[in-house]
PDB file of C-alpha atoms in Angstrom:
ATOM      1  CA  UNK A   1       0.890   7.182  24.921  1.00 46.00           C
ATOM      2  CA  UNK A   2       2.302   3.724  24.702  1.00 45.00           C
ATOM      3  CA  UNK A   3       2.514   1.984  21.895  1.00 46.00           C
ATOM      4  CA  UNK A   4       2.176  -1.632  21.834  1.00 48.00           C
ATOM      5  CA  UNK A   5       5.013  -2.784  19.205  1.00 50.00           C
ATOM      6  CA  UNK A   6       4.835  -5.957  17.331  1.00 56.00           C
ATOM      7  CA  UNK A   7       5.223  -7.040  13.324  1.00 72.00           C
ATOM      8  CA  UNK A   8       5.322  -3.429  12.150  1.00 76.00           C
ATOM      9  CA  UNK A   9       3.486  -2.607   8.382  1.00 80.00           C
ATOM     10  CA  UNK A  10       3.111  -0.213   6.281  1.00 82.00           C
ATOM     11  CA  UNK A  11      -0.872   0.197   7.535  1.00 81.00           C
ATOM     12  CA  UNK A  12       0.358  -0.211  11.347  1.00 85.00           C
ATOM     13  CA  UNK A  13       3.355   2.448  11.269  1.00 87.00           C
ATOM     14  CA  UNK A  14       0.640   4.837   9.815  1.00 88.00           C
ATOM     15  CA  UNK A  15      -1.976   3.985  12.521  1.00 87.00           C
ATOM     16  CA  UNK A  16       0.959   4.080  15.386  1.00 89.00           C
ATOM     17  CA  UNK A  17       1.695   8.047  13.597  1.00 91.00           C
ATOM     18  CA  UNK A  18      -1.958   9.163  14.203  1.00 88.00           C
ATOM     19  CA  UNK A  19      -2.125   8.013  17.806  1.00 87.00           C
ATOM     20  CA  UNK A  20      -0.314  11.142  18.991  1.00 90.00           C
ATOM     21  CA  UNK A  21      -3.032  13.045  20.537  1.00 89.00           C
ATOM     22  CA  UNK A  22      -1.010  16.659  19.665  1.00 92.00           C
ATOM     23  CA  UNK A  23      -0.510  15.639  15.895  1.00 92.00           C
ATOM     24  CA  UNK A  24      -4.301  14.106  15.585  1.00 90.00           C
ATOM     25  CA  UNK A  25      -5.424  17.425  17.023  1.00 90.00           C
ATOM     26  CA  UNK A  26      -3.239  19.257  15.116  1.00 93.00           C
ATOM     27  CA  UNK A  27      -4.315  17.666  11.913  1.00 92.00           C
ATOM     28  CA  UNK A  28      -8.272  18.113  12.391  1.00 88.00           C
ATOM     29  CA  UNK A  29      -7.917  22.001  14.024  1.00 90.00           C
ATOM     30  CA  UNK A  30      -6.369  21.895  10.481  1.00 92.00           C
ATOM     31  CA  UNK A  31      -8.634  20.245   8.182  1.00 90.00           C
ATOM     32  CA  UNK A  32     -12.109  21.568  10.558  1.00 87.00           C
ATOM     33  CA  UNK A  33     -11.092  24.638  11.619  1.00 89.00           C
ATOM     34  CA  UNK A  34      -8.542  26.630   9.374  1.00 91.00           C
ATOM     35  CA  UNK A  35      -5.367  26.072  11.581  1.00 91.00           C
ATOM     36  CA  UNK A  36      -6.942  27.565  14.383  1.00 91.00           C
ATOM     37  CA  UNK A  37      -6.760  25.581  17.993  1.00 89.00           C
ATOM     38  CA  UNK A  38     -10.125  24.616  18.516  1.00 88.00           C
ATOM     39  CA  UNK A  39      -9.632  20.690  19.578  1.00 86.00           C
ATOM     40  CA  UNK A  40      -6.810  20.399  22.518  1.00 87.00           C
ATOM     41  CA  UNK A  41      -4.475  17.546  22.464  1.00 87.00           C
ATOM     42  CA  UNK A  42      -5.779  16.253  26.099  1.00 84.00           C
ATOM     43  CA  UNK A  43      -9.315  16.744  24.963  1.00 77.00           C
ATOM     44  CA  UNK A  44     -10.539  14.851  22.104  1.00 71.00           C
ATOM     45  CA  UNK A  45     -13.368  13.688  22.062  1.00 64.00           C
ATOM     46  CA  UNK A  46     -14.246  10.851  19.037  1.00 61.00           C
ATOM     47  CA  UNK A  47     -16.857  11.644  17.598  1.00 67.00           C
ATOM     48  CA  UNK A  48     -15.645  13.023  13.695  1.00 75.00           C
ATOM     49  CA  UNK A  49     -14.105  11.089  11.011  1.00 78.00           C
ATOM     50  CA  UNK A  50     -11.853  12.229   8.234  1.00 84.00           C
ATOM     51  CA  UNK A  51     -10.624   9.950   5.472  1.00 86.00           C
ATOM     52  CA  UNK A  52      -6.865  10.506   4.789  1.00 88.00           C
ATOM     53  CA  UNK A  53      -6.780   9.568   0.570  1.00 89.00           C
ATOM     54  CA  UNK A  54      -3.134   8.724   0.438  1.00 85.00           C
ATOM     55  CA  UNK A  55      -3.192   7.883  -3.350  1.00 84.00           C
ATOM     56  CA  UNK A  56      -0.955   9.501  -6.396  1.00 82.00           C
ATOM     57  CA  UNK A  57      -4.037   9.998  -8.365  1.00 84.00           C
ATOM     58  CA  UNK A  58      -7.102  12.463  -7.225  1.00 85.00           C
ATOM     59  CA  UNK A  59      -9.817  11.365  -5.252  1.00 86.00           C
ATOM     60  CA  UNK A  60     -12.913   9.862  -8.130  1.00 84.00           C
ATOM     61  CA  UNK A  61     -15.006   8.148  -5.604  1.00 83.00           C
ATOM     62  CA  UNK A  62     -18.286   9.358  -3.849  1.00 82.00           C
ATOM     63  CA  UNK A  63     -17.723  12.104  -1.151  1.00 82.00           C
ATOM     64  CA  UNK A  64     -21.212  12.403   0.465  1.00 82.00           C
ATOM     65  CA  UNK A  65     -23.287   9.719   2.004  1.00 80.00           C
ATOM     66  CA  UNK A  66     -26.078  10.565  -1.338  1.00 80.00           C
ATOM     67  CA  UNK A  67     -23.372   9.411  -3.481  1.00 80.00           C
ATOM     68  CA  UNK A  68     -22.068   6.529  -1.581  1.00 78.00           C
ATOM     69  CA  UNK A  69     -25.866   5.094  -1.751  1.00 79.00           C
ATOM     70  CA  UNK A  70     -26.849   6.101  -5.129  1.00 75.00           C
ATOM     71  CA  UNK A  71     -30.449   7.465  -3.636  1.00 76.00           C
ATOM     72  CA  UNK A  72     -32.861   8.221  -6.276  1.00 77.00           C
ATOM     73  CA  UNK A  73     -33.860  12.225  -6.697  1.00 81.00           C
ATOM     74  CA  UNK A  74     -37.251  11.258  -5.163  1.00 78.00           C
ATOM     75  CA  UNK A  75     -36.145  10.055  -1.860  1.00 77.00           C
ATOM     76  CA  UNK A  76     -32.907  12.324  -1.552  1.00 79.00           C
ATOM     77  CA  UNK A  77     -34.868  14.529   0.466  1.00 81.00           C
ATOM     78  CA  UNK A  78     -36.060  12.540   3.193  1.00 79.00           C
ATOM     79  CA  UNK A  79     -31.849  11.486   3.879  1.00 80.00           C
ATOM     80  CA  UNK A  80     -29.876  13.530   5.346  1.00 82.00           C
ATOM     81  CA  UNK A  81     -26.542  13.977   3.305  1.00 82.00           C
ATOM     82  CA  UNK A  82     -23.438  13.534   5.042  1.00 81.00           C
ATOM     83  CA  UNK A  83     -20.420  15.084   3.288  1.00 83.00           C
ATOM     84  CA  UNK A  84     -16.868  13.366   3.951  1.00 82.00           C
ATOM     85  CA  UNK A  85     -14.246  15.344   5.397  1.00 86.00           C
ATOM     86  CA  UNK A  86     -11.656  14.191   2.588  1.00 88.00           C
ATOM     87  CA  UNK A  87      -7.799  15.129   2.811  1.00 91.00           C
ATOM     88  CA  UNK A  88      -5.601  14.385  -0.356  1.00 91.00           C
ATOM     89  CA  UNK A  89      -2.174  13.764   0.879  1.00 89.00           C
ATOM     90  CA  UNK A  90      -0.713  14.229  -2.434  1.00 87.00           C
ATOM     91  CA  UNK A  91      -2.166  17.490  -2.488  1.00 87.00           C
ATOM     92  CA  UNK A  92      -3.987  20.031   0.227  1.00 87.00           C
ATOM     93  CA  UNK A  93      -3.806  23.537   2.047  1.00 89.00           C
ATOM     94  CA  UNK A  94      -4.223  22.587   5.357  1.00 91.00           C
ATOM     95  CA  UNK A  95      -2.924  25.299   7.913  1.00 93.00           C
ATOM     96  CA  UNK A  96      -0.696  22.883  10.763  1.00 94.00           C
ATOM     97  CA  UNK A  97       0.777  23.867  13.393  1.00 94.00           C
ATOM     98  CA  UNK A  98       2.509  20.711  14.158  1.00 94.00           C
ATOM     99  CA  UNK A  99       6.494  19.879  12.461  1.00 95.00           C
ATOM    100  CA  UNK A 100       5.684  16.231  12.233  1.00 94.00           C
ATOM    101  CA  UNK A 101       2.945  17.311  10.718  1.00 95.00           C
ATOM    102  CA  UNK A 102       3.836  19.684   8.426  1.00 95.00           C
ATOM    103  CA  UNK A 103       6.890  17.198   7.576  1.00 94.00           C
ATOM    104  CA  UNK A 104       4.758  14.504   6.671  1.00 93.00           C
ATOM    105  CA  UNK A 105       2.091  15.947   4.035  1.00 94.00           C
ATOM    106  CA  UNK A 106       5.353  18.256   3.042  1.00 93.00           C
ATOM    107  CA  UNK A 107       6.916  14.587   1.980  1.00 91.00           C
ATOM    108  CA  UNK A 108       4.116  12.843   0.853  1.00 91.00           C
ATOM    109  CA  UNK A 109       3.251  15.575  -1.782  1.00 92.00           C
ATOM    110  CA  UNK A 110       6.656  14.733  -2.759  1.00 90.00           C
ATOM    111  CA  UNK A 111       6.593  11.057  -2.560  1.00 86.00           C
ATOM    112  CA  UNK A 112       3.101  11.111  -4.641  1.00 86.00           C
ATOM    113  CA  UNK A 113       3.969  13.544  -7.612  1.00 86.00           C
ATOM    114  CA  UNK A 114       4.311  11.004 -10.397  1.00 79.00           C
ATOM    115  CA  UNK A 115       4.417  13.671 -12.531  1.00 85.00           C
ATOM    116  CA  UNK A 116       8.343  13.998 -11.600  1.00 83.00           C
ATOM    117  CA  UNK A 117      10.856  11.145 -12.725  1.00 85.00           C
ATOM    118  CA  UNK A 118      11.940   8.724  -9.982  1.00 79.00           C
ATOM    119  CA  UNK A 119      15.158  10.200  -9.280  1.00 82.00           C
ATOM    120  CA  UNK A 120      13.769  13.820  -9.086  1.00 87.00           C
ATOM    121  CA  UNK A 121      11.328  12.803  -6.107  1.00 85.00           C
ATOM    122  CA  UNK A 122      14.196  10.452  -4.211  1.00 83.00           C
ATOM    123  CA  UNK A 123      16.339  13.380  -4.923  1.00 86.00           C
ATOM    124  CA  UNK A 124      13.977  16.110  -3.463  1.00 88.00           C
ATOM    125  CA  UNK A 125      12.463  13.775  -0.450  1.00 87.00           C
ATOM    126  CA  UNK A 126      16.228  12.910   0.754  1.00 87.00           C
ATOM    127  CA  UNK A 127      17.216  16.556   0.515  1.00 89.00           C
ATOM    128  CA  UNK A 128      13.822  17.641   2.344  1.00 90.00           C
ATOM    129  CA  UNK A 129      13.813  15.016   5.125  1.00 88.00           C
ATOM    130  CA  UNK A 130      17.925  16.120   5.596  1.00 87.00           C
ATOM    131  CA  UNK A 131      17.037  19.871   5.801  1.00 91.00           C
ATOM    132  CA  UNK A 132      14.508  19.983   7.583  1.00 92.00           C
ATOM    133  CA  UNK A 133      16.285  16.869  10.099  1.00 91.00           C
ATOM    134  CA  UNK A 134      12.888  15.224   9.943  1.00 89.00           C
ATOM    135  CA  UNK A 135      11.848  12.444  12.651  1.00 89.00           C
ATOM    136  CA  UNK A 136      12.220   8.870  11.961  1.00 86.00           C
ATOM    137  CA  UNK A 137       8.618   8.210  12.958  1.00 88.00           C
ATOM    138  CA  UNK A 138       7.560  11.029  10.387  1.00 90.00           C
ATOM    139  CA  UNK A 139       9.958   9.129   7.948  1.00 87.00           C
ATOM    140  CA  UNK A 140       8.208   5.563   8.745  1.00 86.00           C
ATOM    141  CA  UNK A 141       4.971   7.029   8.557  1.00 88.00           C
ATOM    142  CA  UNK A 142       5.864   8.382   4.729  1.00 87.00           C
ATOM    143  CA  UNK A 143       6.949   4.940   3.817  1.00 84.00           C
ATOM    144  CA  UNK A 144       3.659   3.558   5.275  1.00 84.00           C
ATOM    145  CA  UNK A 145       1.497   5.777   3.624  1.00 83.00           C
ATOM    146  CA  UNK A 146       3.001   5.671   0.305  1.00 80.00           C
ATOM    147  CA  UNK A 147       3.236   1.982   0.777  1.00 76.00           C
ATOM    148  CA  UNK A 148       7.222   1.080   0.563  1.00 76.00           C
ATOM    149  CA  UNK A 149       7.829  -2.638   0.584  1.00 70.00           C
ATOM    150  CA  UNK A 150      10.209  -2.786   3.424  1.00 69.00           C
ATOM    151  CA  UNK A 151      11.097  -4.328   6.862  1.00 69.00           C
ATOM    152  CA  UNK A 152       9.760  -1.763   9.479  1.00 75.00           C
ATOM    153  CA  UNK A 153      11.110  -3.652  12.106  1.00 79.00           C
ATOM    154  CA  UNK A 154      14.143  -3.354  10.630  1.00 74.00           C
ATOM    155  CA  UNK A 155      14.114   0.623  10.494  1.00 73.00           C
ATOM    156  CA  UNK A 156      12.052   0.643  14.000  1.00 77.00           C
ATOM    157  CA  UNK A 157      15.310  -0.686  15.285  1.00 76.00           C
ATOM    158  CA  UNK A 158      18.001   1.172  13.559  1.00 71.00           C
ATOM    159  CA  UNK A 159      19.400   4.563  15.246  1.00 66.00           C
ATOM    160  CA  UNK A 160      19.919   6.547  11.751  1.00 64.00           C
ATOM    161  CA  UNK A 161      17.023   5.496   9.893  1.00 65.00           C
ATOM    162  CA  UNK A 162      16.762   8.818   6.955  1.00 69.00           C
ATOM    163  CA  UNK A 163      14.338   8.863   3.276  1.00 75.00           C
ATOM    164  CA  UNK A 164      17.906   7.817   1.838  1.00 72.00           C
ATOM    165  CA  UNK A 165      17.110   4.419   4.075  1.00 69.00           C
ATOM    166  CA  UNK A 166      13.528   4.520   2.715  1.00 72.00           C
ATOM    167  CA  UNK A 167      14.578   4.693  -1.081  1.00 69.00           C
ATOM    168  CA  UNK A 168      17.860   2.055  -0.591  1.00 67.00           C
ATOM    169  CA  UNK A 169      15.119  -0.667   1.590  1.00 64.00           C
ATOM    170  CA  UNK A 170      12.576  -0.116  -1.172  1.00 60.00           C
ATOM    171  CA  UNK A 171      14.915  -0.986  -3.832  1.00 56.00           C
ATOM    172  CA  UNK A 172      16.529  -4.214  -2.098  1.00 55.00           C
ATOM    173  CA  UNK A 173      12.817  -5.120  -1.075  1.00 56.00           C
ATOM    174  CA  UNK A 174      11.915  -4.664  -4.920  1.00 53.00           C
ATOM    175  CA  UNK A 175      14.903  -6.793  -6.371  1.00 53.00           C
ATOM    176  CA  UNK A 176      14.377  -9.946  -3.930  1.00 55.00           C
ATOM    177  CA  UNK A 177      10.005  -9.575  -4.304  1.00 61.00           C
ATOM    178  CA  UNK A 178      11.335  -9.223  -8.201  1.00 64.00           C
ATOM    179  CA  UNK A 179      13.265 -12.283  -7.831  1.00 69.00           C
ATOM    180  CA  UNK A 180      10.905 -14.694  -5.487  1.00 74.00           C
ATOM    181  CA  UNK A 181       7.996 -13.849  -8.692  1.00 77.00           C
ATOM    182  CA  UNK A 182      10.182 -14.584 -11.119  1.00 81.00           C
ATOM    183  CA  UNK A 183      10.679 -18.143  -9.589  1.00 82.00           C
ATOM    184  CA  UNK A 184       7.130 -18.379  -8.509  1.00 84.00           C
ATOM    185  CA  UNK A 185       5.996 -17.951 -12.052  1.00 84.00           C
ATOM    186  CA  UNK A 186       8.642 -20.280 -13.178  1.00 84.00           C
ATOM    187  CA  UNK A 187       7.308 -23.119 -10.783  1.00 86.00           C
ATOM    188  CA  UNK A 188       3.714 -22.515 -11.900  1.00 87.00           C
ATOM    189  CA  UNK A 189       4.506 -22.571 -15.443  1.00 83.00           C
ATOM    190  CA  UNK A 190       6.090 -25.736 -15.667  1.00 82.00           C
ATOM    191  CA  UNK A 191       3.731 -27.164 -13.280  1.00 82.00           C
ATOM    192  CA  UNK A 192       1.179 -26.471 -15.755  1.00 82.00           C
ATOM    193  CA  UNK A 193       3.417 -27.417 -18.667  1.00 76.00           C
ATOM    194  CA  UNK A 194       3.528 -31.203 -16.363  1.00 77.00           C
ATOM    195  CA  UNK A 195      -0.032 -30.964 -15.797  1.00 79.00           C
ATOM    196  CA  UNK A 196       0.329 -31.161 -12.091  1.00 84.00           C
ATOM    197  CA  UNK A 197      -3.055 -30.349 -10.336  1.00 87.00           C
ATOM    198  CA  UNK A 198      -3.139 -26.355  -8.979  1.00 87.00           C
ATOM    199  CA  UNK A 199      -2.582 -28.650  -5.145  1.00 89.00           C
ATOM    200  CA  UNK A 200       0.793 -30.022  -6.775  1.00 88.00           C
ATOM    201  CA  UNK A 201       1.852 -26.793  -7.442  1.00 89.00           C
ATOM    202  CA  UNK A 202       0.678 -24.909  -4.135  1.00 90.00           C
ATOM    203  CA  UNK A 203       2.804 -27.951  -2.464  1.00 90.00           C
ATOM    204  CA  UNK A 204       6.079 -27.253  -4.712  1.00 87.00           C
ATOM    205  CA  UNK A 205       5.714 -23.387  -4.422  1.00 90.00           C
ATOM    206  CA  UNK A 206       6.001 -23.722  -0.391  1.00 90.00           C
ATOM    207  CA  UNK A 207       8.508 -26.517  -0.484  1.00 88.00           C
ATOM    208  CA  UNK A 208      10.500 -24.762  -3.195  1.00 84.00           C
ATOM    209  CA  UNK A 209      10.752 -21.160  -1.736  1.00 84.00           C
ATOM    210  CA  UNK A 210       9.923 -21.765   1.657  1.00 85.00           C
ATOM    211  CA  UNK A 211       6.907 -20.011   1.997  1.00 86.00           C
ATOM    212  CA  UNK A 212       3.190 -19.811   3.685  1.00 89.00           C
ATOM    213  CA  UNK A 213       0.444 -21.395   2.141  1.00 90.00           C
ATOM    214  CA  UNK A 214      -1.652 -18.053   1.879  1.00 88.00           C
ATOM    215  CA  UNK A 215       1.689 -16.566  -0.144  1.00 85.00           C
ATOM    216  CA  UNK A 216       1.527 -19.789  -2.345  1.00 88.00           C
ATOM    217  CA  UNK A 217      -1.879 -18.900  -2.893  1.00 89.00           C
ATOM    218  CA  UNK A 218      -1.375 -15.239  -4.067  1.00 85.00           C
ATOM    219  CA  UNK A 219       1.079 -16.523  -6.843  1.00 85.00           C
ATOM    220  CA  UNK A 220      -1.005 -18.642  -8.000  1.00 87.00           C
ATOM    221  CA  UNK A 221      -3.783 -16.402  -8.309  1.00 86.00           C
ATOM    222  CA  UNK A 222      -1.002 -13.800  -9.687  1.00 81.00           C
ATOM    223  CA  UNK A 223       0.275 -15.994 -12.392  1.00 82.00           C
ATOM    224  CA  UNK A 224      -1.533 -18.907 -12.760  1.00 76.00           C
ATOM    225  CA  UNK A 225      -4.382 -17.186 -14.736  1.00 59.00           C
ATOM    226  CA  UNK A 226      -1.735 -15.626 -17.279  1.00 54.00           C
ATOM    227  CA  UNK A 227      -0.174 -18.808 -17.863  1.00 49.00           C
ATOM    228  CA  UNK A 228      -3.024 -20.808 -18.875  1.00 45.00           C
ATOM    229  CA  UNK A 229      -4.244 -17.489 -20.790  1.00 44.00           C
ATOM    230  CA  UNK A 230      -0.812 -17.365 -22.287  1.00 42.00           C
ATOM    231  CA  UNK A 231      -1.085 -20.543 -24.323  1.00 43.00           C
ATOM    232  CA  UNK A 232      -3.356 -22.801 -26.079  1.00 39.00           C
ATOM    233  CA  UNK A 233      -3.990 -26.190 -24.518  1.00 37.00           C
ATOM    234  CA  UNK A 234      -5.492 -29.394 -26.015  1.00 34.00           C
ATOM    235  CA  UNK A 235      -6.060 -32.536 -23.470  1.00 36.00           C
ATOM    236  CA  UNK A 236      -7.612 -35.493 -24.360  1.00 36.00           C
ATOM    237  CA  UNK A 237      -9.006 -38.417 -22.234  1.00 36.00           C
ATOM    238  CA  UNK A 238      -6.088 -41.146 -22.196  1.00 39.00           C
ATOM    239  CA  UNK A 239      -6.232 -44.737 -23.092  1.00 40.00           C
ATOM    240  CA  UNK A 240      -5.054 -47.731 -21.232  1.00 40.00           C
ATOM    241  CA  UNK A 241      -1.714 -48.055 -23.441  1.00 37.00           C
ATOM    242  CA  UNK A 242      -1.557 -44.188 -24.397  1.00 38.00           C
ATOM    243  CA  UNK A 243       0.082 -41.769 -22.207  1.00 38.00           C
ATOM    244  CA  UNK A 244      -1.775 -38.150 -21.853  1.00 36.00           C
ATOM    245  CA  UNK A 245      -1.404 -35.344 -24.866  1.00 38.00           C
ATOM    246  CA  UNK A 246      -0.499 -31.941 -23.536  1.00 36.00           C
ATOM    247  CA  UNK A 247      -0.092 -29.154 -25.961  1.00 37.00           C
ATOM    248  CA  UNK A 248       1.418 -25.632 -25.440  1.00 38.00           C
ATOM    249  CA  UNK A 249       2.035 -23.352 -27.624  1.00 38.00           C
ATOM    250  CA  UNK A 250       3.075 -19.524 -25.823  1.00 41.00           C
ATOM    251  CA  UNK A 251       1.430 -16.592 -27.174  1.00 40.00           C
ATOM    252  CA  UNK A 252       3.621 -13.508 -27.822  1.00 42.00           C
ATOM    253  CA  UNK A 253       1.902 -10.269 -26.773  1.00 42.00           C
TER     254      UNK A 253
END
């Protein structure tokens, strides 16, 4: 099946993964029917959903359609109650069949064991994905799942994309994010310190580090709300002849 490429994410590279009829079919004979190869690849038919939890903790939210709707005892009988087909990535016994398959829930219970230090799980996912010479698109679909801040177009594109690529992009994508915040919150903070309306500062964030509006936005709301909790402001009405008061004075936590 064809897949229409164009500003890959983590969400999209994930979704792209699934739409391989033989590891979709794979994955629910799997989860529905022990292993066993009831659904074929050329005949699915939509009509079952199962939620993929790709999170590092486990699963606390409602798993039946009673739950999700918090019916009282009194009318619970008169609703039918749907149970979710849940998979835990971090964590399952599903029998596949499938070597993407298997590759990818065999890294992402890697990837999502925080229990480990950092350099235990890069260590063990590099040596897995190496061993086991595991496919780029399984690779992409890891770093998807477990969320990497990367350039997927970047790795769509390059011939010897490996989990060593994963870990090295994540880190580079870390440091400059790391770096564009730290001069975000700079900008905002003084802005406030200048008492430039939140406008002002939307207009020098974009101006200053060349971004969208909408990303302007997000820093704002990121920062803007620690700054002014941050400090202790006085402003007072001004005066013909008297310029404006502004008073900060930075908490330490």
């Amino acid at each position: 099946m064809s897949v229409k490429r164009g500003n890959l994410r983590a969400d999209t590279v994930v979704k792209n993964y699934w739409r391989s009829n033989e590891q979709f079919a794979d994955f629910f004979n799997a989860v529905l029917f022990d292993g066993e190869q009831v659904i074929k690849p050329d005949e699915l038919i939509p009509v079952i959903t199962i939620v993929v939890y790709y999170g590092e903790k486990s699963w606390d939210g409602a798993a039946s359609l009673h739950e999700m709707l918090n019916i009282p005892k009194t009318m619970e009988s008169f609703v039918n109650d749907y149970k979710m087909h849940l998979v835990e990535a971090r964590k399952n016994d599903l029998k596949l069949h499938n070597i993407n398959n298997q590759d990818l829930f065999n890294l992402l219970e890697i990837i999502l064991d925080k229990s480990a230090k950092w350099n235990v799980i890069r260590e063990k996912a590099i040596n897995y994905a190496r061993k086991h010479e595991v496919e780029k698109s399984v690779i992409m679909t890891v770093a998807g799942a477990a969320n990497c801040k990367m350039d997927y177009n970047m790795m769509e594109k390059k011939g010897d994309a490996d989990m060593c690529t994963v870990f090295e992009e994540t880190r580079k994508e870390g440091v400059a994010q790391g770096l564009a915040e730290g001069e975000a919150k700079g900008i905002i903070e003084t802005g406030y310190e200048f008492g430039l309306s939140e406008d002002d500062i939307l207009t020098r964030l974009q101006k200053k580090l060349n971004i969208s509006l909408q990303k302007a936005q997000e820093y704002l709301s990121m920062f803007g709300k620690q700054t002014v909790q941050s400090g202790q402001f006085l402003l007072r009405r001004r005066k013909p002849t008297e310029k404006m008061v502004y008073i900060c004075k930075n908490r330490r936590p």
